[in-house]
Tab-separated table of C-alpha atoms and ligand atoms in Angstrom:
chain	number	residue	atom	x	y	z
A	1	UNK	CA	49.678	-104.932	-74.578
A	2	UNK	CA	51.804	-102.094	-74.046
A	3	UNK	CA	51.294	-100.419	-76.957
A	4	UNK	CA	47.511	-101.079	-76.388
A	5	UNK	CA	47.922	-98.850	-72.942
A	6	UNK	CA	50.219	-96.106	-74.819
A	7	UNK	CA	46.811	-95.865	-77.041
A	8	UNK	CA	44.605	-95.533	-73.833
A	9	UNK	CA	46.706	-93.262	-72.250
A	10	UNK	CA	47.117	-91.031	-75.506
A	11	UNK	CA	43.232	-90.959	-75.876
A	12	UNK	CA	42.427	-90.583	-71.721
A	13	UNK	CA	45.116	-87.571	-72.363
A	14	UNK	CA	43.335	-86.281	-75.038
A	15	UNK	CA	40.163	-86.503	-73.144
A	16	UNK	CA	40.896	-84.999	-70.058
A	17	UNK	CA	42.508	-81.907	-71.747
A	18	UNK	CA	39.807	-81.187	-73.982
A	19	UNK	CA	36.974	-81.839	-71.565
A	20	UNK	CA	38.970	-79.834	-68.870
A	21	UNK	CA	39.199	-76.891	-70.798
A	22	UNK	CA	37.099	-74.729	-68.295
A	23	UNK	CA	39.138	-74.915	-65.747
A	24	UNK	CA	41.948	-72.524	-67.497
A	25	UNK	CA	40.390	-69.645	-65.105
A	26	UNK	CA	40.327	-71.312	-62.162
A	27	UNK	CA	44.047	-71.270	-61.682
A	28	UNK	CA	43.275	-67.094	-61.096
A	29	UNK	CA	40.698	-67.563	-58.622
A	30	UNK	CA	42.917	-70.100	-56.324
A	31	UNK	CA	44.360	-73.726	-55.326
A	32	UNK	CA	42.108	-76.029	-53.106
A	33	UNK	CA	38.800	-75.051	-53.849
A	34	UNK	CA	37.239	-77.984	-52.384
A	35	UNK	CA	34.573	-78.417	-54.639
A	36	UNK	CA	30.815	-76.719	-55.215
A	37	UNK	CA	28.864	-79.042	-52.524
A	38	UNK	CA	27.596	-77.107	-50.602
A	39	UNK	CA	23.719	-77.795	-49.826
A	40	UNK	CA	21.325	-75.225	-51.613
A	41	UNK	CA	19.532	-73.635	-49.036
A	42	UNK	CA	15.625	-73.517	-50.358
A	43	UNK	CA	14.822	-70.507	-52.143
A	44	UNK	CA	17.995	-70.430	-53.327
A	45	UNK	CA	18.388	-72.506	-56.422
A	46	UNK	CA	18.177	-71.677	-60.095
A	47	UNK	CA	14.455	-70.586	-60.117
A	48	UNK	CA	15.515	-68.265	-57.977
A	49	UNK	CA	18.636	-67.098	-59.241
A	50	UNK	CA	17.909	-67.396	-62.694
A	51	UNK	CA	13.836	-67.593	-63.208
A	52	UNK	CA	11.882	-66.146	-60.808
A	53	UNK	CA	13.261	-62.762	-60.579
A	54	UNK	CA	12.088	-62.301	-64.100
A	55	UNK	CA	8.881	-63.042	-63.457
A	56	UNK	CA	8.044	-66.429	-64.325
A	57	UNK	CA	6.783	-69.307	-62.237
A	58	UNK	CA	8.988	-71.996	-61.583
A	59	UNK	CA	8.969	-74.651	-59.546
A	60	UNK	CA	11.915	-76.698	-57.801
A	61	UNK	CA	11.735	-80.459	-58.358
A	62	UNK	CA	13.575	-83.187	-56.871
A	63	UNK	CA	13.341	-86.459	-59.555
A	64	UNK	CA	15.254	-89.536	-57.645
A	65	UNK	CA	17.149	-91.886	-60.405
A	66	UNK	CA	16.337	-95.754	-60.661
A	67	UNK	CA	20.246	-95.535	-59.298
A	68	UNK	CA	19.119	-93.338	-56.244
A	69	UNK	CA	20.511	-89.639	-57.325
A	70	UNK	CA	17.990	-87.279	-56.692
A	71	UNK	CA	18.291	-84.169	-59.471
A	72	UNK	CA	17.246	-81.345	-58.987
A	73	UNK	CA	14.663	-80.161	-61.887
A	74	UNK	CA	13.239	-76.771	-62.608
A	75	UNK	CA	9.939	-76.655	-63.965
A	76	UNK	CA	8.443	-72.698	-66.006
A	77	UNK	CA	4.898	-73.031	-65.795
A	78	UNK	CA	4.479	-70.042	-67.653
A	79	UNK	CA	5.522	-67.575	-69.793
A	80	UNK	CA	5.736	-63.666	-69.312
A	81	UNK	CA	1.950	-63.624	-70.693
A	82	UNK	CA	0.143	-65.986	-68.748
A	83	UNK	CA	-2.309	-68.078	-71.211
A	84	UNK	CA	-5.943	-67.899	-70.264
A	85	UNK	CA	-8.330	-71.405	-69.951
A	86	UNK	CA	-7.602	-74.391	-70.203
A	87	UNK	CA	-4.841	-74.955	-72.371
A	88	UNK	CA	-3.007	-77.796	-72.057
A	89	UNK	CA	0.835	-77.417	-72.692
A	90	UNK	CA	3.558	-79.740	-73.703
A	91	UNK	CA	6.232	-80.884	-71.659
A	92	UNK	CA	9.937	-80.028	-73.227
A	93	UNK	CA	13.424	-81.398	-71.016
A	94	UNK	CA	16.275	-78.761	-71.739
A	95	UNK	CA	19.369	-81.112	-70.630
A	96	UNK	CA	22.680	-79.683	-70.804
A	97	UNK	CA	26.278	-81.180	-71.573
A	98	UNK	CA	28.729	-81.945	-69.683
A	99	UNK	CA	30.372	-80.222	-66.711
A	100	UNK	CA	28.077	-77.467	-66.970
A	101	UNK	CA	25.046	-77.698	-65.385
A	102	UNK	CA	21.174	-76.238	-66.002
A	103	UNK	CA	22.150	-72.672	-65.468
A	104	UNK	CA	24.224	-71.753	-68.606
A	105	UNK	CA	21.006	-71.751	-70.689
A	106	UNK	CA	20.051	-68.588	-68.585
A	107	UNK	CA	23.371	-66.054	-68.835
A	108	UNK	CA	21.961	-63.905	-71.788
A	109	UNK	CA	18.643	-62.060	-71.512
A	110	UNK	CA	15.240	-63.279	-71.813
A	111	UNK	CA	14.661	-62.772	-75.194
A	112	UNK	CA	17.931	-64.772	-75.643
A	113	UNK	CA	17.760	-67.824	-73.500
A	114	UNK	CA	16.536	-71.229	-74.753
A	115	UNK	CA	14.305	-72.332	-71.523
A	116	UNK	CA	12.505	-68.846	-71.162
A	117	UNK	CA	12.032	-68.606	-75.489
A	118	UNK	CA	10.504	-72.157	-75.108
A	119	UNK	CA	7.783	-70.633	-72.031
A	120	UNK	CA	7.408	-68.137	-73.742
A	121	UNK	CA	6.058	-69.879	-76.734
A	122	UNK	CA	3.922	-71.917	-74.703
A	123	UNK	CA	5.618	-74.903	-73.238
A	124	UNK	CA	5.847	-76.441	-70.035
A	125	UNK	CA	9.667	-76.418	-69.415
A	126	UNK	CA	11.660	-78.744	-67.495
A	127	UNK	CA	15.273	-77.823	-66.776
A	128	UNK	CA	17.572	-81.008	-65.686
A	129	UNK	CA	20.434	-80.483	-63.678
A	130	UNK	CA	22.657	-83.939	-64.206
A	131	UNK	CA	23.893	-85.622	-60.608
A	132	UNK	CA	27.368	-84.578	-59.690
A	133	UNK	CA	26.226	-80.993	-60.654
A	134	UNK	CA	26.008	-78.182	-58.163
A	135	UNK	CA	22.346	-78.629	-57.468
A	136	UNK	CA	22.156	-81.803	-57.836
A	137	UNK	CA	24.854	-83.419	-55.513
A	138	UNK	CA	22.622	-85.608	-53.231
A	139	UNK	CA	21.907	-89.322	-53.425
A	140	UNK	CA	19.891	-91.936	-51.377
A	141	UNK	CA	22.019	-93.505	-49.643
A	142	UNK	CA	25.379	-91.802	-49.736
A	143	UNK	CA	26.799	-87.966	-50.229
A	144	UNK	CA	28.693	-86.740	-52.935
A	145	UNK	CA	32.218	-86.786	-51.274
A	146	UNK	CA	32.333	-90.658	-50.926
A	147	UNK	CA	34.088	-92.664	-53.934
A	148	UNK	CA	30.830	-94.557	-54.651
A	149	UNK	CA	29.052	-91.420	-55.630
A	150	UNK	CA	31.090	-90.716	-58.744
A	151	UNK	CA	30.985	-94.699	-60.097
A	152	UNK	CA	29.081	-94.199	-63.172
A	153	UNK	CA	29.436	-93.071	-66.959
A	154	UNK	CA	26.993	-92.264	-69.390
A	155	UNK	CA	25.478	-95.644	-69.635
A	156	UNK	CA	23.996	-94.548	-66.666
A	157	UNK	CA	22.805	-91.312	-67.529
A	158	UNK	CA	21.087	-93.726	-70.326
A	159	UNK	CA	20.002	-96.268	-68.390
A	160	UNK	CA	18.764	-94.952	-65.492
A	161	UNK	CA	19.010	-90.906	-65.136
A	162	UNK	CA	17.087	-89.884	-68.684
A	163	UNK	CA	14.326	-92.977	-67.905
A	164	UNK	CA	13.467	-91.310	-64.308
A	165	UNK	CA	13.294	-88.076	-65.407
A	166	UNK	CA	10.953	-89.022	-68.571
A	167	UNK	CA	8.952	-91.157	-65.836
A	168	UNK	CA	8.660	-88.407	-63.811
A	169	UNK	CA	7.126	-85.815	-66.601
A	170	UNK	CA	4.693	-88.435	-68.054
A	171	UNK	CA	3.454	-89.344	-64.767
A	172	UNK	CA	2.996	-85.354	-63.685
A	173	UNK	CA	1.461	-84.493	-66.987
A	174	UNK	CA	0.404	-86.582	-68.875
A	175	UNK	CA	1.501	-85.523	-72.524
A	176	UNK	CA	4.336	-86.630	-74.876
A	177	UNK	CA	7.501	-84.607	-74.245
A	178	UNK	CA	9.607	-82.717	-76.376
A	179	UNK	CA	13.661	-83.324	-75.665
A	180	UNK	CA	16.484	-80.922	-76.474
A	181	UNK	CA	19.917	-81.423	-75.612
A	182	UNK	CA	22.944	-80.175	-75.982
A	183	UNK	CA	26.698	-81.669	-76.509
A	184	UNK	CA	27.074	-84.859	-73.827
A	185	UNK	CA	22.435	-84.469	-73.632
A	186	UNK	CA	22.828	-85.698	-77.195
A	187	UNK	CA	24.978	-89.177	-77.323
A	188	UNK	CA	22.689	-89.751	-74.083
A	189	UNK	CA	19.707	-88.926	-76.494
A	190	UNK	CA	20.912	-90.780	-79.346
A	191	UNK	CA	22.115	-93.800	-77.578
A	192	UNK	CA	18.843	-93.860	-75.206
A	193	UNK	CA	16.311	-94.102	-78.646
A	194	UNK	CA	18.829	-96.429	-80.074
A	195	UNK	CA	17.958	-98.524	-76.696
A	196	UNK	CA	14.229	-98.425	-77.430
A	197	UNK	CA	14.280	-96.276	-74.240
A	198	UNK	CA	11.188	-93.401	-73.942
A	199	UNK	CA	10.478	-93.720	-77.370
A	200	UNK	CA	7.035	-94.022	-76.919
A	201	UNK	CA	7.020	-91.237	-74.537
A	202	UNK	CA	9.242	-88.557	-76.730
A	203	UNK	CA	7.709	-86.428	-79.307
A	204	UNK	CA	10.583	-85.353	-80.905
A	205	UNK	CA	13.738	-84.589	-80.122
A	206	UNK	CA	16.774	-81.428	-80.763
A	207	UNK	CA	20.060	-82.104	-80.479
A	208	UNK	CA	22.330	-78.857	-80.523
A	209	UNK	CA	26.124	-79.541	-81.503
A	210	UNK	CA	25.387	-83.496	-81.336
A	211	UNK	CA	27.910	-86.056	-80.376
A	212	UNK	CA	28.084	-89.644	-81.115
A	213	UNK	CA	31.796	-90.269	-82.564
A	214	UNK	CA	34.623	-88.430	-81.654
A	215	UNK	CA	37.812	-89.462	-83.825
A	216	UNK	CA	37.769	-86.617	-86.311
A	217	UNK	CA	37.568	-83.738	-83.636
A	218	UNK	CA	40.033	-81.631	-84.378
A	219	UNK	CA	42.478	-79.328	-81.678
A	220	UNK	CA	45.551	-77.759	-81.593
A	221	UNK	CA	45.946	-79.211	-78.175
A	222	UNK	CA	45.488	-82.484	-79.343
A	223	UNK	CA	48.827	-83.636	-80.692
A	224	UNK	CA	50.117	-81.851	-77.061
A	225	UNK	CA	47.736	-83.524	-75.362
A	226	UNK	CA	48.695	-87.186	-77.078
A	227	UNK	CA	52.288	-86.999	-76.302
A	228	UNK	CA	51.751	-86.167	-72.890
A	229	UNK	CA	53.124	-87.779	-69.484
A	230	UNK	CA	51.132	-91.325	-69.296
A	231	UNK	CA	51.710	-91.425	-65.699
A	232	UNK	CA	49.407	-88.518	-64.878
A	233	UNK	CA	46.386	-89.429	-66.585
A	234	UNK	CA	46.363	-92.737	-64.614
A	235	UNK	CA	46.793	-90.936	-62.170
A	236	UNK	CA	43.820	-88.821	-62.534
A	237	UNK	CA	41.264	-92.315	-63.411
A	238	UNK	CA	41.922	-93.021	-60.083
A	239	UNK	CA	39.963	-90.356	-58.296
A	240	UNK	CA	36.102	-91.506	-58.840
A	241	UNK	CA	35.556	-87.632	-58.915
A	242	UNK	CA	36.844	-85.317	-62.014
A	243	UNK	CA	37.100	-81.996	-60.447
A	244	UNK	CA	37.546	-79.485	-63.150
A	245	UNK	CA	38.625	-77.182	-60.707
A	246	UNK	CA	40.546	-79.595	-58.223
A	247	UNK	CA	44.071	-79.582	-57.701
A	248	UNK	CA	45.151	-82.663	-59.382
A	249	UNK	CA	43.076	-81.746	-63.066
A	250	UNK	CA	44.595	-78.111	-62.776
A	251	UNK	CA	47.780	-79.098	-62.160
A	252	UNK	CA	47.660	-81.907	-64.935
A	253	UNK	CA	46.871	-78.991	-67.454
A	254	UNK	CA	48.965	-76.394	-66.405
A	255	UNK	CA	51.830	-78.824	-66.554
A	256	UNK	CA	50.871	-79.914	-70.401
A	257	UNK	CA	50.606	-76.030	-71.012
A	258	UNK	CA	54.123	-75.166	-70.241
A	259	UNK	CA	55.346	-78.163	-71.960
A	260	UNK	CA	53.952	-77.746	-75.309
A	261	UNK	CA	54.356	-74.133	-74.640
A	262	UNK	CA	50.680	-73.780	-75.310
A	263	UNK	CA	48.565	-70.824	-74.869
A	264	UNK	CA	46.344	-71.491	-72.354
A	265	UNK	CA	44.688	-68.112	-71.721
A	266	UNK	CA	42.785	-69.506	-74.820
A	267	UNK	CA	42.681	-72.922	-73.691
A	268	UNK	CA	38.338	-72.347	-74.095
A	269	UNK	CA	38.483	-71.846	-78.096
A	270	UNK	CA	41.438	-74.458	-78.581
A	271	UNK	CA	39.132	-76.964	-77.204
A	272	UNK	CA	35.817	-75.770	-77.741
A	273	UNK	CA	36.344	-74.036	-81.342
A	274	UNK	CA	36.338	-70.418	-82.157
A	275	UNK	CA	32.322	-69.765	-80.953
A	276	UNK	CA	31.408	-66.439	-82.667
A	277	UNK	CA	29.078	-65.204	-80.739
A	278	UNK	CA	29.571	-65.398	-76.644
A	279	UNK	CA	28.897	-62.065	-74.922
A	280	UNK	CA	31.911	-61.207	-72.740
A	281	UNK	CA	29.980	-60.744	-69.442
A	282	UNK	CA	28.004	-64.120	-70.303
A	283	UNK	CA	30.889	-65.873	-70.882
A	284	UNK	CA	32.344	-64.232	-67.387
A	285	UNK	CA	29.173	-65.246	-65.925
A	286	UNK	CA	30.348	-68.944	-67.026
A	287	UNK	CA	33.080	-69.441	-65.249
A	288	UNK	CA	32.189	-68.032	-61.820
A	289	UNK	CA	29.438	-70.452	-61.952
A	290	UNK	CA	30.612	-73.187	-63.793
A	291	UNK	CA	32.891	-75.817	-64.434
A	292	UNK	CA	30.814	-78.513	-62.900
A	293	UNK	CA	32.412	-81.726	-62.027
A	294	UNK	CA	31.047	-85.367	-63.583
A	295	UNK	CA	32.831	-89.059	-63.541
A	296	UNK	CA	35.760	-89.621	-64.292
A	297	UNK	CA	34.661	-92.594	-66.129
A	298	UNK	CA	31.984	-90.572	-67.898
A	299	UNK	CA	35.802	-88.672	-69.959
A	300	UNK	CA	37.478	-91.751	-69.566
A	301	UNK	CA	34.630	-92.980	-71.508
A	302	UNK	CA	34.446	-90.728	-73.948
A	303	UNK	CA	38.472	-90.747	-74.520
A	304	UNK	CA	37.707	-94.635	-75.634
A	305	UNK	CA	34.964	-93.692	-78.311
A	306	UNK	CA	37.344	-91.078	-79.458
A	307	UNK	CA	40.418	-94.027	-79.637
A	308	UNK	CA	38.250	-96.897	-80.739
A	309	UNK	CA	35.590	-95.120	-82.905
A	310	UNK	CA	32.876	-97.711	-82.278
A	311	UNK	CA	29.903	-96.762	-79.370
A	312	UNK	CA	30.031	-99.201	-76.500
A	313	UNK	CA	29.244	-99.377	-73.212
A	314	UNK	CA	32.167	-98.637	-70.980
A	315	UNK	CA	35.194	-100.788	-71.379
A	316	UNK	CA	36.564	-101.374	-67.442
A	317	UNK	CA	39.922	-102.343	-69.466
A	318	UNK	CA	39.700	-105.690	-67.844
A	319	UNK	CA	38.231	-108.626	-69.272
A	320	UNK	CA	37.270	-109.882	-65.633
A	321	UNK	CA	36.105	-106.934	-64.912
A	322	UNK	CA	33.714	-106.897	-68.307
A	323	UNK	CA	32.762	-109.962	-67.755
A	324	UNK	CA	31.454	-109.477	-64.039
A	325	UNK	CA	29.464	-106.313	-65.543
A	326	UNK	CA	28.553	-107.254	-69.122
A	327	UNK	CA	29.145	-111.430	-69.258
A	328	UNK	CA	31.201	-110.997	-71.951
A	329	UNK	CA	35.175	-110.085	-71.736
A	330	UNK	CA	34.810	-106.463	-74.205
A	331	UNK	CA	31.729	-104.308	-73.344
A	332	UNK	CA	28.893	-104.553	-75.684
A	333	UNK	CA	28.205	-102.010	-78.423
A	334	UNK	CA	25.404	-99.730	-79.142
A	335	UNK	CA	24.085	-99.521	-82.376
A	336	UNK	CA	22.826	-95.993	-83.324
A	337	UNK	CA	21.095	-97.650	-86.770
A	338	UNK	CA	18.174	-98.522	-84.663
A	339	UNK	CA	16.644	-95.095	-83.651
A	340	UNK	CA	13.382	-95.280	-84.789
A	341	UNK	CA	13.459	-94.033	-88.358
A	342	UNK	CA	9.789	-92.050	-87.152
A	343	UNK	CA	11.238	-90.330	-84.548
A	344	UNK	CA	11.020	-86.364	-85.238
A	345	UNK	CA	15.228	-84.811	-84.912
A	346	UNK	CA	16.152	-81.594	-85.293
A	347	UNK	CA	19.712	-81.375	-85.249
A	348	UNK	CA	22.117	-78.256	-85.559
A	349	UNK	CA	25.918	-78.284	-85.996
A	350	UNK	CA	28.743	-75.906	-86.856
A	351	UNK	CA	31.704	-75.227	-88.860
A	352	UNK	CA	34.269	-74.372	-86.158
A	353	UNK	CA	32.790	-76.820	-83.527
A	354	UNK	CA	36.228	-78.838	-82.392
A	355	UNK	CA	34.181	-81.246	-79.907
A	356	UNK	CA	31.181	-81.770	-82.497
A	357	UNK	CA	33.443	-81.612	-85.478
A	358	UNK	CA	31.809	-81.624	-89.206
A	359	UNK	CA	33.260	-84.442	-89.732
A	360	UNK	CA	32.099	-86.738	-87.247
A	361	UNK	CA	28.593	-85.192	-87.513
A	362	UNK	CA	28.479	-86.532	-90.988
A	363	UNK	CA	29.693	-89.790	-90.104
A	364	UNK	CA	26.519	-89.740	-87.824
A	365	UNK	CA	24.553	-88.598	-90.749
A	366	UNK	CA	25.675	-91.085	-93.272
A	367	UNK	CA	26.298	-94.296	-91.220
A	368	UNK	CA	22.905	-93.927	-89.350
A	369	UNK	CA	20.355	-91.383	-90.709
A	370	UNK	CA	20.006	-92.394	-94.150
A	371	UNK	CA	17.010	-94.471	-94.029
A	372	UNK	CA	15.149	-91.722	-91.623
A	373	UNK	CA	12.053	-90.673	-92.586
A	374	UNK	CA	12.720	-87.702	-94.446
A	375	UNK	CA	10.223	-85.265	-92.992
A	376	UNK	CA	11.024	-86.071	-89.614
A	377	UNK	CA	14.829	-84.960	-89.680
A	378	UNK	CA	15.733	-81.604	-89.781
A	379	UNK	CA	19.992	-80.720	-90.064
A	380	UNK	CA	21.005	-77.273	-89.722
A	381	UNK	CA	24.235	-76.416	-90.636
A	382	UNK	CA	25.816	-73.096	-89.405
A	383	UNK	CA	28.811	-71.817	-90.418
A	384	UNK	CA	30.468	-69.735	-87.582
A	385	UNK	CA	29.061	-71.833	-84.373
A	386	UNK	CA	31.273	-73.905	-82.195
A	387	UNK	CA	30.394	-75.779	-79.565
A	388	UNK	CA	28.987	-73.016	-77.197
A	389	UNK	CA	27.469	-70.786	-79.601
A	390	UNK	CA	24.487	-73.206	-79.284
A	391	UNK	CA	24.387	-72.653	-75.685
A	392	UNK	CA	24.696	-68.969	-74.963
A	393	UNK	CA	25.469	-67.602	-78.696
A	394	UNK	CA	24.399	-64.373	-78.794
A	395	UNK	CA	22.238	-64.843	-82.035
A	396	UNK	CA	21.474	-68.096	-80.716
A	397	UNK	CA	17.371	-67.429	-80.500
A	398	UNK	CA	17.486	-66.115	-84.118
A	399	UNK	CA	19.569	-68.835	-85.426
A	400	UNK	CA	18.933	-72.162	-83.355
A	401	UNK	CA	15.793	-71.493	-80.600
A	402	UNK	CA	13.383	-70.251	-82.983
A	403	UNK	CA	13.765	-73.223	-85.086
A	404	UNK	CA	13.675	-75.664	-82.397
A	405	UNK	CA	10.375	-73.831	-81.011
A	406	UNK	CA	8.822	-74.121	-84.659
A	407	UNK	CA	10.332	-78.165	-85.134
A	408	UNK	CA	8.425	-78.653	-81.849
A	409	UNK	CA	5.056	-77.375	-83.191
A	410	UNK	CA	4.787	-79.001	-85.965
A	411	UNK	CA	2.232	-81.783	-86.157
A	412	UNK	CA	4.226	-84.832	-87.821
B	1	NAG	C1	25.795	-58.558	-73.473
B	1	NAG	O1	25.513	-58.557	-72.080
B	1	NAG	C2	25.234	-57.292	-71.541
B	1	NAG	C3	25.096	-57.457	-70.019
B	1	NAG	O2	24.168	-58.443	-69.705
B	1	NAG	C4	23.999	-56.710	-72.201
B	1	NAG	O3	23.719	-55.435	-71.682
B	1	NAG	C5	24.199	-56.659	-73.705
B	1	NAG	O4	23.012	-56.234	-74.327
B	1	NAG	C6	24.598	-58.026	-74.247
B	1	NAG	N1	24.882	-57.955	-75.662
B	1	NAG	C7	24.322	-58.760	-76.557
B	1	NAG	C8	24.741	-58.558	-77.983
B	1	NAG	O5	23.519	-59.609	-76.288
């Protein structure tokens, strides 16, 4: 029993350091920032920070969960050339990973940015901003600082969130709908087809820097990480909330960065890999905006795939506690063997990527995509992306977007 905890703790460690990473910058801009919740007055949110101003039309949505968080969406009508008649488009959800939110597809310039290269080819975008995020912070019955707010973890991203929001675009248009994800959007993805959910409502699907298992990622901060204080990352499960930019996740890093001795100016490429390709004033433009915060048992989560290597729902540690959720003492797996071998995937990793490490991408590959219809799986392998190249890279349209517009217009 104890030594099971020492695992626990060693993986929650891991997990919270590598999935805090963003904060590193947030110890320069102050203590006690008391989070990002502030309502968004209207005509202020990301169509018109971000979309608007360069001349497309966008509209802000408000999708309410089957769990009662209401998300804000953006919807591009159009591109910059407006098509003519009556042409009718197809839907595509751009969901983002986690604790960033919808904006860091939009930091480099239109010809560079994922949502806009999509409208501009034609589709009928649909930005999600995940609950807990900075525009999407309200829920039905309670606000974002009570407890209650933050009780959920991926499951319910897959259970609930990615079903409303699919709902939601079917019922306003009409058409099939094209998904692309990044990071955290594609275990969700994954683990949602594996769950027979939307697959009759999904034409295909792009996952950039996918993540299903997480043993093999690889960090210098790791080993730190694992031999750190167990005390503290209890400590930390206990707040409903993870803050990236609160007191007690900033403290719990800087204090592992002077023990190890680490340096933690570079904390962003220890834990996210060496990306090649971030413009400086984009990646600036990250981290005035973002970290975003999410569950704390969405990275405690994550920290037990990483320790037990098997996908299951989220263990509550307790077997009375399991049982009162699941009926069963351990929480029930998912099986990632039964995505629909006729699904269209696109998916693009890379070399340096610490969080969607080769090798855990190929134990994806191997243990689950073998029997895949051959012409509807597409793996792109590049060899100097890490786990943000794919979301503000530079090159990114030449290398990733172009080839996710084309996998989405081909007739399968
Ligand atoms: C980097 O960003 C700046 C400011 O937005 C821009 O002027 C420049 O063209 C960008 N460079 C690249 C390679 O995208």
């Amino acid at each position: 029993m104890v030594f099971l905890n020492l695992i626990n703790s060693v993986a929650l460690t891991l997990c919270v350091i590598l999935l805090a990473v963003h904060s590193h910058q947030t110890w320069a801009l102050g203590r006690g920032f008391l989070g990002n919740r502030k309502l968004i007055p209207s005509g202020e949110g990301l169509c018109a920070s971000s979309i608007t101003i360069h001349g497309y039309n966008c509209q802000e949505l408000e999708v309410t969960t089957k769990d009662g968080y209401i998300l804000s969406v953006q919807r591009i009508l159009d591109g910059r050339v407006k098509v003519v008649g009556n042409v009718i488009k197809e839907p595509v959800i751009v969901q983002h990973g986690i604790l960033v939110d919808g904006a860091t597809w939009f930091f480099n310039s239109l010809e560079q940015n994922l949502p806009m290269i999509l409208a501009d080819n034609g589709f009928d975008v649909w930005v999600v901003n995940t609950r807990g995020t900075k525009y999407s912070c309200k829920h039905a019955n309670f606000d974002a600082s009570r407890e209650e707010y933050w009780y959920w973890s991926w499951d319910d991203l897959v259970a609930y969130e990615l079903p409303s929001v699919f709902d939601f675009i079917s019922k306003e248009t009409g058409q099939k709908i094209h998904y692309v994800g990044h990071s955290l959007g594609t275990l969700t993805a994954l683990v949602s087809l594996a769950e027979g959910k939307w697959v009759n409502q999904v034409k295909s699907v792009a996952l950039l820097s996918p993540i299903a298992y997480l043993k093999r990622m690889t960090t210098p901060i790791g080993a730190a990480a694992a031999r750190s204080l167990l005390g503290e990352s209890f400590s930390l499960l206990r707040i409903a909330e993870f803050d990236p930019k609160g007191v007690a996740t900033t403290d719990f890093i800087h204090d592992i960065c002077v023990k190890y001795k680490l340096n933690c100016n570079d904390l962003f490429t220890l834990v996210t890999g060496d990306n090649c390709c971030l413009n400086k004033s984009a990646y600036d433009q990250f981290f005035t905006g973002e970290p975003q915060s999410s569950s704390s048992r969405t990275l405690f989560h994550l920290a037990q795939i990483f320790r037990t290597d098997v996908l299951s729902k989220f263990d509550f540690m307790t077997s009375n506690l399991n049982v009162a959720r699941y009926g069963q003492p351990t929480p029930p797996a998912y099986d990632l063997s039964n995505i629909p071998n006729n699904i269209p995937i696109f998916m693009s990793y890379g070399g340096p990527d610490a969080l969607s490490d080769v090798a855990d991408v190929q134990k994806l590959l191997n243990d689950h995509f073998q029997s895949h219809d051959k012409d509807k799986l597409t793996v792109q392998f590049i060899k100097n992306y890490a786990h943000c190249d794919d979301m503000f890279g530079t090159n990114a349209n030449e290398l990733v977007y172009n080839n996710v517009t084309d996998f989405f217009k081909r007739k399968f």
